[in-house]
mmCIF file of N, CA, C and O in Angstrom:
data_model
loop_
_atom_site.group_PDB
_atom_site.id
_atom_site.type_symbol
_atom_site.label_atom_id
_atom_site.label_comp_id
_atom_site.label_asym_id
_atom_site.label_seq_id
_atom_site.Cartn_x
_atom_site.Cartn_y
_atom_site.Cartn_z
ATOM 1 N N UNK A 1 37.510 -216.623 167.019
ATOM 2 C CA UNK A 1 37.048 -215.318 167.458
ATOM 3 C C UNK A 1 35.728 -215.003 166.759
ATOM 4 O O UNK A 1 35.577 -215.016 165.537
ATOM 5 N N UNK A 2 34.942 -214.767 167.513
ATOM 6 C CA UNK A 2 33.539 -214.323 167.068
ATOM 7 C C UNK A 2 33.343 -212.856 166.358
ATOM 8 O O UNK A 2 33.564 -211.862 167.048
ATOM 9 N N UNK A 3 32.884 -212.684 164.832
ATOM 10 C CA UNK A 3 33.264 -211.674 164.356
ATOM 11 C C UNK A 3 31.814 -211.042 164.493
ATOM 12 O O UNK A 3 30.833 -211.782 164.555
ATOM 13 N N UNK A 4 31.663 -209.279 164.551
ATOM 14 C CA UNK A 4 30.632 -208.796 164.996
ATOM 15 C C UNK A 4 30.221 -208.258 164.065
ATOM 16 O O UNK A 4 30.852 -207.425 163.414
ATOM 17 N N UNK A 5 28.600 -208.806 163.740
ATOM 18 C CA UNK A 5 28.193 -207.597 162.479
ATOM 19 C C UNK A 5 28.370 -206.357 162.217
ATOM 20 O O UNK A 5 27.883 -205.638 163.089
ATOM 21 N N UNK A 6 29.032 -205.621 161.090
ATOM 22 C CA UNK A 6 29.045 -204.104 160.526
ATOM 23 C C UNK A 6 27.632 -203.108 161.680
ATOM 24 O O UNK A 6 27.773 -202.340 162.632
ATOM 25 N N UNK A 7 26.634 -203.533 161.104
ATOM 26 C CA UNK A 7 26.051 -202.404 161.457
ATOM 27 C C UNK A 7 25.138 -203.066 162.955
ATOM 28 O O UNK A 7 23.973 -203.464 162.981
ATOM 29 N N UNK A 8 26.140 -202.999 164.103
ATOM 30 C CA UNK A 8 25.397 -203.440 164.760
ATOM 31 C C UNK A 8 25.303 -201.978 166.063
ATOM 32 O O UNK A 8 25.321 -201.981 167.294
ATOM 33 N N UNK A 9 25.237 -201.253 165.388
ATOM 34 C CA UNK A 9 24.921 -200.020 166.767
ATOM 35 C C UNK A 9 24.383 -199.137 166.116
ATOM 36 O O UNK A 9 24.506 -199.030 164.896
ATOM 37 N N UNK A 10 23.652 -198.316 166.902
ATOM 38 C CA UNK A 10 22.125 -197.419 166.102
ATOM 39 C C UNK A 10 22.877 -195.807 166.625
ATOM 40 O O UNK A 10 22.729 -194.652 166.225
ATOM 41 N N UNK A 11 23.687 -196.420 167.664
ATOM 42 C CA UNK A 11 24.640 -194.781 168.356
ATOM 43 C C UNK A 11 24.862 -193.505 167.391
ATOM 44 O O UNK A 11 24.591 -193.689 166.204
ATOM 45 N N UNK A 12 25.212 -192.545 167.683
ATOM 46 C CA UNK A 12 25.620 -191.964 166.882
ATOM 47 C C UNK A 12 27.693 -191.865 166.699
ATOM 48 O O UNK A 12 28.517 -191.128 166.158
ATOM 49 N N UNK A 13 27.683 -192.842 167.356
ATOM 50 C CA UNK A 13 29.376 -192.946 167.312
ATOM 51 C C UNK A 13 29.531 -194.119 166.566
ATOM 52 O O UNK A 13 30.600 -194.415 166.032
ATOM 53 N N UNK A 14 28.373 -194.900 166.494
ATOM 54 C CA UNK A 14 28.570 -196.335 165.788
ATOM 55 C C UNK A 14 28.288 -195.571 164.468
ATOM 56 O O UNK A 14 29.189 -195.280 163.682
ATOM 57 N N UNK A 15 26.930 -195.252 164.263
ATOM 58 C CA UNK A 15 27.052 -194.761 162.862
ATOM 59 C C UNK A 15 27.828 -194.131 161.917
ATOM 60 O O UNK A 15 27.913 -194.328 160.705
ATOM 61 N N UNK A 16 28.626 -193.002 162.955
ATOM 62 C CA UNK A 16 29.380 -191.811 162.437
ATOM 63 C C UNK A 16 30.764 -193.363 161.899
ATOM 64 O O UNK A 16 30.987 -193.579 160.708
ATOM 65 N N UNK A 17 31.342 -194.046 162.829
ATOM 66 C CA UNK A 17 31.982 -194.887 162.588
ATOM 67 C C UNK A 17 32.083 -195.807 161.272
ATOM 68 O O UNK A 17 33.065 -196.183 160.632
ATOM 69 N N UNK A 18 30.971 -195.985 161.138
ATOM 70 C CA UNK A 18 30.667 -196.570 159.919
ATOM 71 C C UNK A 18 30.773 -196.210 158.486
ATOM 72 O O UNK A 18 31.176 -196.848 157.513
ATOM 73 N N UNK A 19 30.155 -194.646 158.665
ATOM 74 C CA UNK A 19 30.475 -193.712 158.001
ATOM 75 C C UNK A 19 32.007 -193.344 157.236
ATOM 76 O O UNK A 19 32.210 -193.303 156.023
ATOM 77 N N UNK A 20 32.968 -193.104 158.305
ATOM 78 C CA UNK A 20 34.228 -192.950 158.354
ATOM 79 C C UNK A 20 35.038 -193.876 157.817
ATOM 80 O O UNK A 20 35.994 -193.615 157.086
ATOM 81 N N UNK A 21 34.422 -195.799 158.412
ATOM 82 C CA UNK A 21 35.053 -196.250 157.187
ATOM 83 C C UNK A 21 34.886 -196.831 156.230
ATOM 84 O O UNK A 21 35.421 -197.911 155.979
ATOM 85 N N UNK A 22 34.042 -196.175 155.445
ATOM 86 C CA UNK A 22 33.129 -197.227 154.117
ATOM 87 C C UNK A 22 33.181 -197.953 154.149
ATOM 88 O O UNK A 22 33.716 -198.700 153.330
ATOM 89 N N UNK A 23 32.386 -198.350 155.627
ATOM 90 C CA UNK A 23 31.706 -199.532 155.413
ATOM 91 C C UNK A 23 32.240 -201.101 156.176
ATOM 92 O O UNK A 23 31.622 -202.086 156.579
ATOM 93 N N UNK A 24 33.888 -200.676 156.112
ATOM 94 C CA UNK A 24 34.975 -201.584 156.390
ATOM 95 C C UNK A 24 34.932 -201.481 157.992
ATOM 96 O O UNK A 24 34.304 -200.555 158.504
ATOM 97 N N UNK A 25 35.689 -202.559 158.891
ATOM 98 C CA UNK A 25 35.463 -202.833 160.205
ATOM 99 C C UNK A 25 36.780 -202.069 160.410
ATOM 100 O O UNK A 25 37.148 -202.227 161.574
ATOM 101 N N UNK A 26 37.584 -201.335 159.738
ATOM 102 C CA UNK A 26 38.907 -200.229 160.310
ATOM 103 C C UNK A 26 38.824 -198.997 159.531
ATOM 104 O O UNK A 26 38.323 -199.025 158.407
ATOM 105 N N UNK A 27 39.204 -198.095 159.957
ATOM 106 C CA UNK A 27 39.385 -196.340 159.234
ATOM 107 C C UNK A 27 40.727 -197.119 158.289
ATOM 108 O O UNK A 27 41.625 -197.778 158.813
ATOM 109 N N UNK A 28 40.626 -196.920 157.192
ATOM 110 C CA UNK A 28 42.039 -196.963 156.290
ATOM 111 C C UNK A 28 42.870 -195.780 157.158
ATOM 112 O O UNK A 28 42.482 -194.685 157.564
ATOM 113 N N UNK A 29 44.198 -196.470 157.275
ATOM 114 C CA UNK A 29 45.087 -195.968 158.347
ATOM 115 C C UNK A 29 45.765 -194.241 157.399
ATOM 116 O O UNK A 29 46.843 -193.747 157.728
ATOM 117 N N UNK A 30 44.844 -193.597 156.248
ATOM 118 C CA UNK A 30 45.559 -192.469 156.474
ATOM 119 C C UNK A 30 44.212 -192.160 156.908
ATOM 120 O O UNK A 30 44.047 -190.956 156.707
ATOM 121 N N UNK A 31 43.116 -192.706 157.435
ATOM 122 C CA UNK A 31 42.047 -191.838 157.916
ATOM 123 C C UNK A 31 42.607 -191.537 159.643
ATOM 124 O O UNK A 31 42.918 -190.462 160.156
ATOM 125 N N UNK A 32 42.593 -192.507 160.069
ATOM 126 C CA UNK A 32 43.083 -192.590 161.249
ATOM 127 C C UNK A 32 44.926 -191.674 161.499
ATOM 128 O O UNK A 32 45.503 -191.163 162.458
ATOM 129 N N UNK A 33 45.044 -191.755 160.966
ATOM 130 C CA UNK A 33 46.281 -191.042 160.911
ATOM 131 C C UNK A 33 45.508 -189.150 161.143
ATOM 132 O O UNK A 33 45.698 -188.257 161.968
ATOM 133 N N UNK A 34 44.741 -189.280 160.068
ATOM 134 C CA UNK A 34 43.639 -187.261 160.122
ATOM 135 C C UNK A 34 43.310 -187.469 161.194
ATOM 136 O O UNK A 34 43.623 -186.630 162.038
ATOM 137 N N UNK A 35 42.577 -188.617 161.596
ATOM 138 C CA UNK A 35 41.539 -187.979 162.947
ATOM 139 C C UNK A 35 42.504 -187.669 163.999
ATOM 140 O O UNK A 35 42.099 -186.884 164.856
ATOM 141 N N UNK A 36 43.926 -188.205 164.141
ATOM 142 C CA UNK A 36 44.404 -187.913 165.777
ATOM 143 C C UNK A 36 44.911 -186.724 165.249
ATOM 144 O O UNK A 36 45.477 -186.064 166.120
ATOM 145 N N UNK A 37 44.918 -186.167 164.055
ATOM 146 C CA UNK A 37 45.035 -184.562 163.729
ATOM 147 C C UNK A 37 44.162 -183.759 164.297
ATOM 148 O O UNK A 37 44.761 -182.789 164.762
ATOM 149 N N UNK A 38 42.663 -183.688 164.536
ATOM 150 C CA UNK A 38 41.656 -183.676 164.650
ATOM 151 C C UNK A 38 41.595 -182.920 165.677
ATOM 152 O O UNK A 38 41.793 -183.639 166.657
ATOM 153 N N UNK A 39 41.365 -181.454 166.106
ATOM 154 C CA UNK A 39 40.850 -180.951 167.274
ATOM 155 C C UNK A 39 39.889 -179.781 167.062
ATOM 156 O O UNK A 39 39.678 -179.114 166.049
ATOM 157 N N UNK A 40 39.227 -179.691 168.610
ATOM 158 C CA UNK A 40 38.587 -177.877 168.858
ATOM 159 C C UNK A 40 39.521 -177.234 168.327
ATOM 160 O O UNK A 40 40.659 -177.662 168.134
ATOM 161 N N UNK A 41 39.125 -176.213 168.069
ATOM 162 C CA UNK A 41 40.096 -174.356 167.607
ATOM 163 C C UNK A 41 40.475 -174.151 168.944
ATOM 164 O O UNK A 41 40.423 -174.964 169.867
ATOM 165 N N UNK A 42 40.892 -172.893 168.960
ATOM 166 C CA UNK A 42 41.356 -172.440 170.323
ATOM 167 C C UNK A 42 40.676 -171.679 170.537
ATOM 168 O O UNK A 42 40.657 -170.894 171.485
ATOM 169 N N UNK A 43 39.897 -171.807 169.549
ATOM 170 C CA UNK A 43 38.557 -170.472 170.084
ATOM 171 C C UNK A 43 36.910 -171.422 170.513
ATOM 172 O O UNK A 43 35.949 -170.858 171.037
ATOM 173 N N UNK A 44 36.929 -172.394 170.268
ATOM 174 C CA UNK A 44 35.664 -173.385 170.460
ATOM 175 C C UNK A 44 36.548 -173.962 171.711
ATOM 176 O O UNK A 44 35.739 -174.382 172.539
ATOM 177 N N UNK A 45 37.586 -174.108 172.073
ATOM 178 C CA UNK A 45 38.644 -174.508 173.409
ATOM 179 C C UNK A 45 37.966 -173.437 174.761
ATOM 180 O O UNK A 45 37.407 -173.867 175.770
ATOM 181 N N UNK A 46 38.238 -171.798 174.379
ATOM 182 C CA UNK A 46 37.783 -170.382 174.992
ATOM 183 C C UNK A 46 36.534 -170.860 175.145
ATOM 184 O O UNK A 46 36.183 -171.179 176.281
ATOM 185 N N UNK A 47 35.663 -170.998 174.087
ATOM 186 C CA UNK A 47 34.597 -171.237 174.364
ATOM 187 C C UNK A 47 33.799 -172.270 175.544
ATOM 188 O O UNK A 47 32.930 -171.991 176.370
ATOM 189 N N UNK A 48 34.315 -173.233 175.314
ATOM 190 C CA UNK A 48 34.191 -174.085 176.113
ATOM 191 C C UNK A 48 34.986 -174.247 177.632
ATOM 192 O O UNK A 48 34.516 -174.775 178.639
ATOM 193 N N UNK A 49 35.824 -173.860 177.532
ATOM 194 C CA UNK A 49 35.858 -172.671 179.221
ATOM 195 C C UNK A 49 35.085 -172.093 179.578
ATOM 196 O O UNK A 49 34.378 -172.373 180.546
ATOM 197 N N UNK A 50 34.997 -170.971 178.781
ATOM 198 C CA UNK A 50 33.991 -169.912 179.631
ATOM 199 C C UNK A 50 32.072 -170.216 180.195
ATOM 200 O O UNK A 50 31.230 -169.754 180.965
ATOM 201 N N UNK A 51 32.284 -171.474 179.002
ATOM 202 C CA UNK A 51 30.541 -172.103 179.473
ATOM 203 C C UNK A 51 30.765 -172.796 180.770
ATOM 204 O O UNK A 51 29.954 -172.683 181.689
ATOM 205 N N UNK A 52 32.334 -173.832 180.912
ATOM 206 C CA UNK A 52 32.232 -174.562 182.235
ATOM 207 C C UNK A 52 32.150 -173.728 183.483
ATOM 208 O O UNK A 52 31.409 -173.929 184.445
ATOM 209 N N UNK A 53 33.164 -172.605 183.298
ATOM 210 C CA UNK A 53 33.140 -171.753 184.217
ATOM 211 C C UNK A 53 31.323 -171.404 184.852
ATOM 212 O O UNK A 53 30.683 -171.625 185.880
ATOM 213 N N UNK A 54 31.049 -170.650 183.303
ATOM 214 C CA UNK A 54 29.592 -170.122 184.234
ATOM 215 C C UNK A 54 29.039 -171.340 184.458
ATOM 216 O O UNK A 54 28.272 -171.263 185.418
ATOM 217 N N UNK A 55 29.096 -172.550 183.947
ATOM 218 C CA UNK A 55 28.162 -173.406 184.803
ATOM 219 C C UNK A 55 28.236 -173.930 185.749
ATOM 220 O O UNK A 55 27.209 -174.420 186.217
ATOM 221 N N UNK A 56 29.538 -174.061 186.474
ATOM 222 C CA UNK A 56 30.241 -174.404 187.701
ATOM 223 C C UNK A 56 29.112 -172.951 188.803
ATOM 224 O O UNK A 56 28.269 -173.282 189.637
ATOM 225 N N UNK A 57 29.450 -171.506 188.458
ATOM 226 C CA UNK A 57 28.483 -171.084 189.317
ATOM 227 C C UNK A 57 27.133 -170.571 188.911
ATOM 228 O O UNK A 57 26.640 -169.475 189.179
ATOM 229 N N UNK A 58 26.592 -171.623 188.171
ATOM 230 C CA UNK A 58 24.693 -171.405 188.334
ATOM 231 C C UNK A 58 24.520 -170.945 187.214
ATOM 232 O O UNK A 58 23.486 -171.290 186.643
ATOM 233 N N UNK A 59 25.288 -170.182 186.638
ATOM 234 C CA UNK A 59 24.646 -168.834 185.852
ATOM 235 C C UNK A 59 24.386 -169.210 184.846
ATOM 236 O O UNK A 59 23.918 -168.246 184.240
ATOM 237 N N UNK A 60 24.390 -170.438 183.952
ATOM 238 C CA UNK A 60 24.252 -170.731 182.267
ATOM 239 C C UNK A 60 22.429 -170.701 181.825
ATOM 240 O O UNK A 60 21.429 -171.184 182.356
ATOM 241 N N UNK A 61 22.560 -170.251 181.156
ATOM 242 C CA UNK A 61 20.898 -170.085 180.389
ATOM 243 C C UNK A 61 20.523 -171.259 179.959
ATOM 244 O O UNK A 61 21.433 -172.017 180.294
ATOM 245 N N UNK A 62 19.796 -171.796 179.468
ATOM 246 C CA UNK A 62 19.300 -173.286 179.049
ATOM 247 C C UNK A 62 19.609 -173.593 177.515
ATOM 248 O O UNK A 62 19.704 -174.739 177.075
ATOM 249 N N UNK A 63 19.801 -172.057 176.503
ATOM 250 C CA UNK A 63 20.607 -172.533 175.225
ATOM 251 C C UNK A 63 22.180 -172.463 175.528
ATOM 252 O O UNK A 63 22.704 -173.285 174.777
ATOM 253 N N UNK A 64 23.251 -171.766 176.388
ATOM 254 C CA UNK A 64 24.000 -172.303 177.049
ATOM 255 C C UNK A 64 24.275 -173.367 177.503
ATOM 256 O O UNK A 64 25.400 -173.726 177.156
ATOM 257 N N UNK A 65 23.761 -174.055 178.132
ATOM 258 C CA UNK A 65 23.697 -175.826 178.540
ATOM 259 C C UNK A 65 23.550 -176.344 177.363
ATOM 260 O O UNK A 65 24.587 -176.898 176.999
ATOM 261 N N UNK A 66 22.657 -176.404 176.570
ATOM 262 C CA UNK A 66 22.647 -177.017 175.273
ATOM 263 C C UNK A 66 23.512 -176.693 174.627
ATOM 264 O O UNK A 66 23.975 -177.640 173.991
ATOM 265 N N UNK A 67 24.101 -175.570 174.423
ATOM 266 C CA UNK A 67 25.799 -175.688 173.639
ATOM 267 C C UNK A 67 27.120 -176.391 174.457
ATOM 268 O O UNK A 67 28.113 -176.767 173.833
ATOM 269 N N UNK A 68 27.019 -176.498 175.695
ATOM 270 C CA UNK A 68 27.685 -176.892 176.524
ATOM 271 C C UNK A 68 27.453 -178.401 176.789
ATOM 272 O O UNK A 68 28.380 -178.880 177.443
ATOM 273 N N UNK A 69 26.660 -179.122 176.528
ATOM 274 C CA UNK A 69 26.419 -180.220 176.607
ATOM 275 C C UNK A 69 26.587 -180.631 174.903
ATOM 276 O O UNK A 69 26.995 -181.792 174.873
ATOM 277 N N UNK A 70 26.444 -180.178 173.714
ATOM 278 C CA UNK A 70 27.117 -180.263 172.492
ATOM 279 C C UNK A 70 28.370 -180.506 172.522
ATOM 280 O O UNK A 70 29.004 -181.387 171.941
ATOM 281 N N UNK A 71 28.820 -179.439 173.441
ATOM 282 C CA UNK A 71 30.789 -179.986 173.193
ATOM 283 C C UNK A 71 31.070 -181.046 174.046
ATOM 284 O O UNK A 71 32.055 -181.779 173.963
ATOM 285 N N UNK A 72 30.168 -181.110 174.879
ATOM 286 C CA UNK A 72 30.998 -182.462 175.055
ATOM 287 C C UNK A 72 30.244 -183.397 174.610
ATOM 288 O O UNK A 72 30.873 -184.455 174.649
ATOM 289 N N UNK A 73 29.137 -183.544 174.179
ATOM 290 C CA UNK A 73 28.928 -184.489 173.477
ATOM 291 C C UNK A 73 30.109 -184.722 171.820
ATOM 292 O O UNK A 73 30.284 -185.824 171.301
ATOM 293 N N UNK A 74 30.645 -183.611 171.378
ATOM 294 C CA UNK A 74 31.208 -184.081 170.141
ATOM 295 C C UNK A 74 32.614 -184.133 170.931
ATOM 296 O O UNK A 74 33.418 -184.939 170.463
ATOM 297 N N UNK A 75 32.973 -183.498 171.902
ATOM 298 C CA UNK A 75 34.186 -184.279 172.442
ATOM 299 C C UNK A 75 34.480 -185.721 173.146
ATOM 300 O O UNK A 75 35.565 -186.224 173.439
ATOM 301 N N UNK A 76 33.310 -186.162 173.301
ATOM 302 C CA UNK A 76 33.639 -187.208 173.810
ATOM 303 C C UNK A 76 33.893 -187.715 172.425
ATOM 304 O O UNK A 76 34.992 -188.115 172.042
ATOM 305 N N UNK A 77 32.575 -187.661 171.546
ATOM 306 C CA UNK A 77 32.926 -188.376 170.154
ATOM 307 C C UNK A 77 34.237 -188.478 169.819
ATOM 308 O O UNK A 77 34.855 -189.541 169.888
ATOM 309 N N UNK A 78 34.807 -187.220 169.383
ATOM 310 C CA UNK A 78 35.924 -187.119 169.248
ATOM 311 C C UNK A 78 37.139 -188.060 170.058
ATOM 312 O O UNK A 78 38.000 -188.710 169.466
ATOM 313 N N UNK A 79 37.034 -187.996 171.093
ATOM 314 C CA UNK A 79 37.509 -189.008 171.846
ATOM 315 C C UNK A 79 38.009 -190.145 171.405
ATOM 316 O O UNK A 79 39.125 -190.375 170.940
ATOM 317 N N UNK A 80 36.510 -191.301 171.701
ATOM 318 C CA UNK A 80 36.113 -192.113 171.185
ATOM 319 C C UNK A 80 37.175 -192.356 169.274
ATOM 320 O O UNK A 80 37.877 -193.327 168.993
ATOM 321 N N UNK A 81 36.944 -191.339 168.516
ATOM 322 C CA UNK A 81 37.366 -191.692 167.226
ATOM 323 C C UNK A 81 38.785 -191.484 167.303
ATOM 324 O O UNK A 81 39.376 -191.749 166.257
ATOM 325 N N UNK A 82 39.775 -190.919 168.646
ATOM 326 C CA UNK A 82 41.240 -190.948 168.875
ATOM 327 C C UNK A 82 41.236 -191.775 169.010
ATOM 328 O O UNK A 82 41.980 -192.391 168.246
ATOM 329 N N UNK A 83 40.503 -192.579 169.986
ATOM 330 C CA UNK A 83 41.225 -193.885 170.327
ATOM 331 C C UNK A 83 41.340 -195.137 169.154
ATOM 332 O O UNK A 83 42.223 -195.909 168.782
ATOM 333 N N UNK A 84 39.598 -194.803 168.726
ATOM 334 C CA UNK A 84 39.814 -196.207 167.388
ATOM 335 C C UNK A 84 40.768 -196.444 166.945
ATOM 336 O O UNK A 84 41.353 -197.510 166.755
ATOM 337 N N UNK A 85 41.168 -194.700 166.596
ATOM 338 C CA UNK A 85 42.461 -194.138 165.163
ATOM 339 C C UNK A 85 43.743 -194.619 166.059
ATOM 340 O O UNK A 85 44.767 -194.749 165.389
ATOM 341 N N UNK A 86 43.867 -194.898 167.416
ATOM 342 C CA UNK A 86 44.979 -194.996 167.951
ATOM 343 C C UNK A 86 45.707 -196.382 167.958
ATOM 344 O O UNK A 86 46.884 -196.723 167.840
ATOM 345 N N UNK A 87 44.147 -197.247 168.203
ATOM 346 C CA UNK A 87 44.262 -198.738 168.405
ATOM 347 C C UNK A 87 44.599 -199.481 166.735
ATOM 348 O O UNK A 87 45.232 -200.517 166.533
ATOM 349 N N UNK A 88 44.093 -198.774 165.921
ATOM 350 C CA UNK A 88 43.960 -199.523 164.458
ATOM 351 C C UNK A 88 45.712 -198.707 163.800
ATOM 352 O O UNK A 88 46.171 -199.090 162.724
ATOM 353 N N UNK A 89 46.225 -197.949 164.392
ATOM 354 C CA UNK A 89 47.897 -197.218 164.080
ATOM 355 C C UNK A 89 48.689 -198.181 164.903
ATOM 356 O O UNK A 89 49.761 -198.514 164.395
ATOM 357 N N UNK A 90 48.314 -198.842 166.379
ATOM 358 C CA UNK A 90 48.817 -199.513 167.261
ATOM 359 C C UNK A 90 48.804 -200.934 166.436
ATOM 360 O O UNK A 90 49.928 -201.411 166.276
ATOM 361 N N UNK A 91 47.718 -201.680 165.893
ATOM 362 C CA UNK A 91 47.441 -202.944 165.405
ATOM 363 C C UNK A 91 48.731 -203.152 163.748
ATOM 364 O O UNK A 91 49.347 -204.148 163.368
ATOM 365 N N UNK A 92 48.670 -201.632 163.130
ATOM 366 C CA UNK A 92 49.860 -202.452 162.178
ATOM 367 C C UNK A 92 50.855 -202.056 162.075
ATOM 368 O O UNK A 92 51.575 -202.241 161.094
ATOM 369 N N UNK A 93 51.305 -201.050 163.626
ATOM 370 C CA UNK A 93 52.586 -201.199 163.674
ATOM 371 C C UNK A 93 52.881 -202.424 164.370
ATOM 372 O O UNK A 93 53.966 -202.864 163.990
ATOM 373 N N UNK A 94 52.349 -203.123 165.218
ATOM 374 C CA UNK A 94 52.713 -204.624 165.765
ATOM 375 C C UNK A 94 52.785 -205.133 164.646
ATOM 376 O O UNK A 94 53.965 -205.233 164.308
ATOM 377 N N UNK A 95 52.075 -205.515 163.885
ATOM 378 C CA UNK A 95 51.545 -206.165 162.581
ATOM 379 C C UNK A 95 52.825 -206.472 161.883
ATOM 380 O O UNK A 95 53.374 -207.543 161.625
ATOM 381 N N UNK A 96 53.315 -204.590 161.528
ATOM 382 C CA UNK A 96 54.568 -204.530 160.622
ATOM 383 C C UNK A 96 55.512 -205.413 161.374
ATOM 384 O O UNK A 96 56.006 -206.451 160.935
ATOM 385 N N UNK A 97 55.694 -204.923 162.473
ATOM 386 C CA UNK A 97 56.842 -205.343 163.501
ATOM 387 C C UNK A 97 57.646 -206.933 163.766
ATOM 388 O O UNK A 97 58.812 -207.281 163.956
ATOM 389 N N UNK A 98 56.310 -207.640 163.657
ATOM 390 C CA UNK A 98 55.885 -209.123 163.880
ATOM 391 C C UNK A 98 56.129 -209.613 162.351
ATOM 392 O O UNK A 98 56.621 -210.710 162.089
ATOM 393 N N UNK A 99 55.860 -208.984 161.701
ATOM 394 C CA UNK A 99 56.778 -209.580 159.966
ATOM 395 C C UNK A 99 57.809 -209.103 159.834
ATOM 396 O O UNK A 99 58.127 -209.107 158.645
ATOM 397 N N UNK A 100 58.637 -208.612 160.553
ATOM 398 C CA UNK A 100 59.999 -207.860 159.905
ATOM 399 C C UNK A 100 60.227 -206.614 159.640
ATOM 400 O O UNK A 100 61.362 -206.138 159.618
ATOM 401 N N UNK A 101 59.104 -205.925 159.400
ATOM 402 C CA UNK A 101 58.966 -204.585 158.641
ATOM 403 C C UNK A 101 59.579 -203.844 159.530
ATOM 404 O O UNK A 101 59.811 -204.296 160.652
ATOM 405 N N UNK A 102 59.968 -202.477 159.134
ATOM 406 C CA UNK A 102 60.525 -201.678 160.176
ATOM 407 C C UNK A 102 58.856 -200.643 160.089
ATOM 408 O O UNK A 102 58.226 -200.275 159.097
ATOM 409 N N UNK A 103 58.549 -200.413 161.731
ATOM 410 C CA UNK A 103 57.284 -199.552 161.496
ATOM 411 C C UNK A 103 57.237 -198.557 160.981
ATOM 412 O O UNK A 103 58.325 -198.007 160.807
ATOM 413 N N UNK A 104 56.019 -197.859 160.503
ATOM 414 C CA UNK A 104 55.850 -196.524 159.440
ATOM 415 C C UNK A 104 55.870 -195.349 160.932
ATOM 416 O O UNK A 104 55.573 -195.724 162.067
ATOM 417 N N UNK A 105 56.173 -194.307 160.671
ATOM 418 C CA UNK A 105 56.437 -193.311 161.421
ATOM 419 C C UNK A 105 55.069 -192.328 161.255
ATOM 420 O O UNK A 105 54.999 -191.260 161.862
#
């Protein structure tokens, strides 16, 4: 298997990634364990309704769009860092599983 250099993306999801796991090619699994903790408030949630709404009919101002295009830019991020956190929780419970271990909960 061809292993891929550390710092090979300039993204800001690669970086932030990198960031997250000093350095290492996985989040140490209690990081990943926080991030699928990880959400909007229910008030940045409101928020982000009420921008789709007005932008669905016309009405958003252009610093509107730019906050509205923020959330989802950090939601997708966010996203993106569920799934890592999902796949690298998925990799050692097989892991455990495949040696005997009974998996961590």
């Amino acid at each position: 298997m061809e292993r891929r250099p550390l710092h090979n993306g300039t993204g800001e999801v690669d970086i932030l990634g990198r960031v997250l796991s000093n350095g290492k090619r996985e989040f140490p699994l209690s990081m990943a364990r926080y991030l699928l903790r990880v959400e909007f408030s229910d008030e940045d949630k409101k928020r982000m309704h009420d921008l789709a709404t007005k932008n669905q009919s016309g009405l958003l101002s252009a610093r509107e769009l730019d906050e509205l295009q923020g959330y989802a830019k950090a939601g997708c991020l966010l996203g993106i860092l569920h799934s890592k956190a999902r796949a690298i929780l998925k990799k050692k419970k097989t892991s455990r599983a495949t040696h005997g271990l009974t998996p961590m909960k």
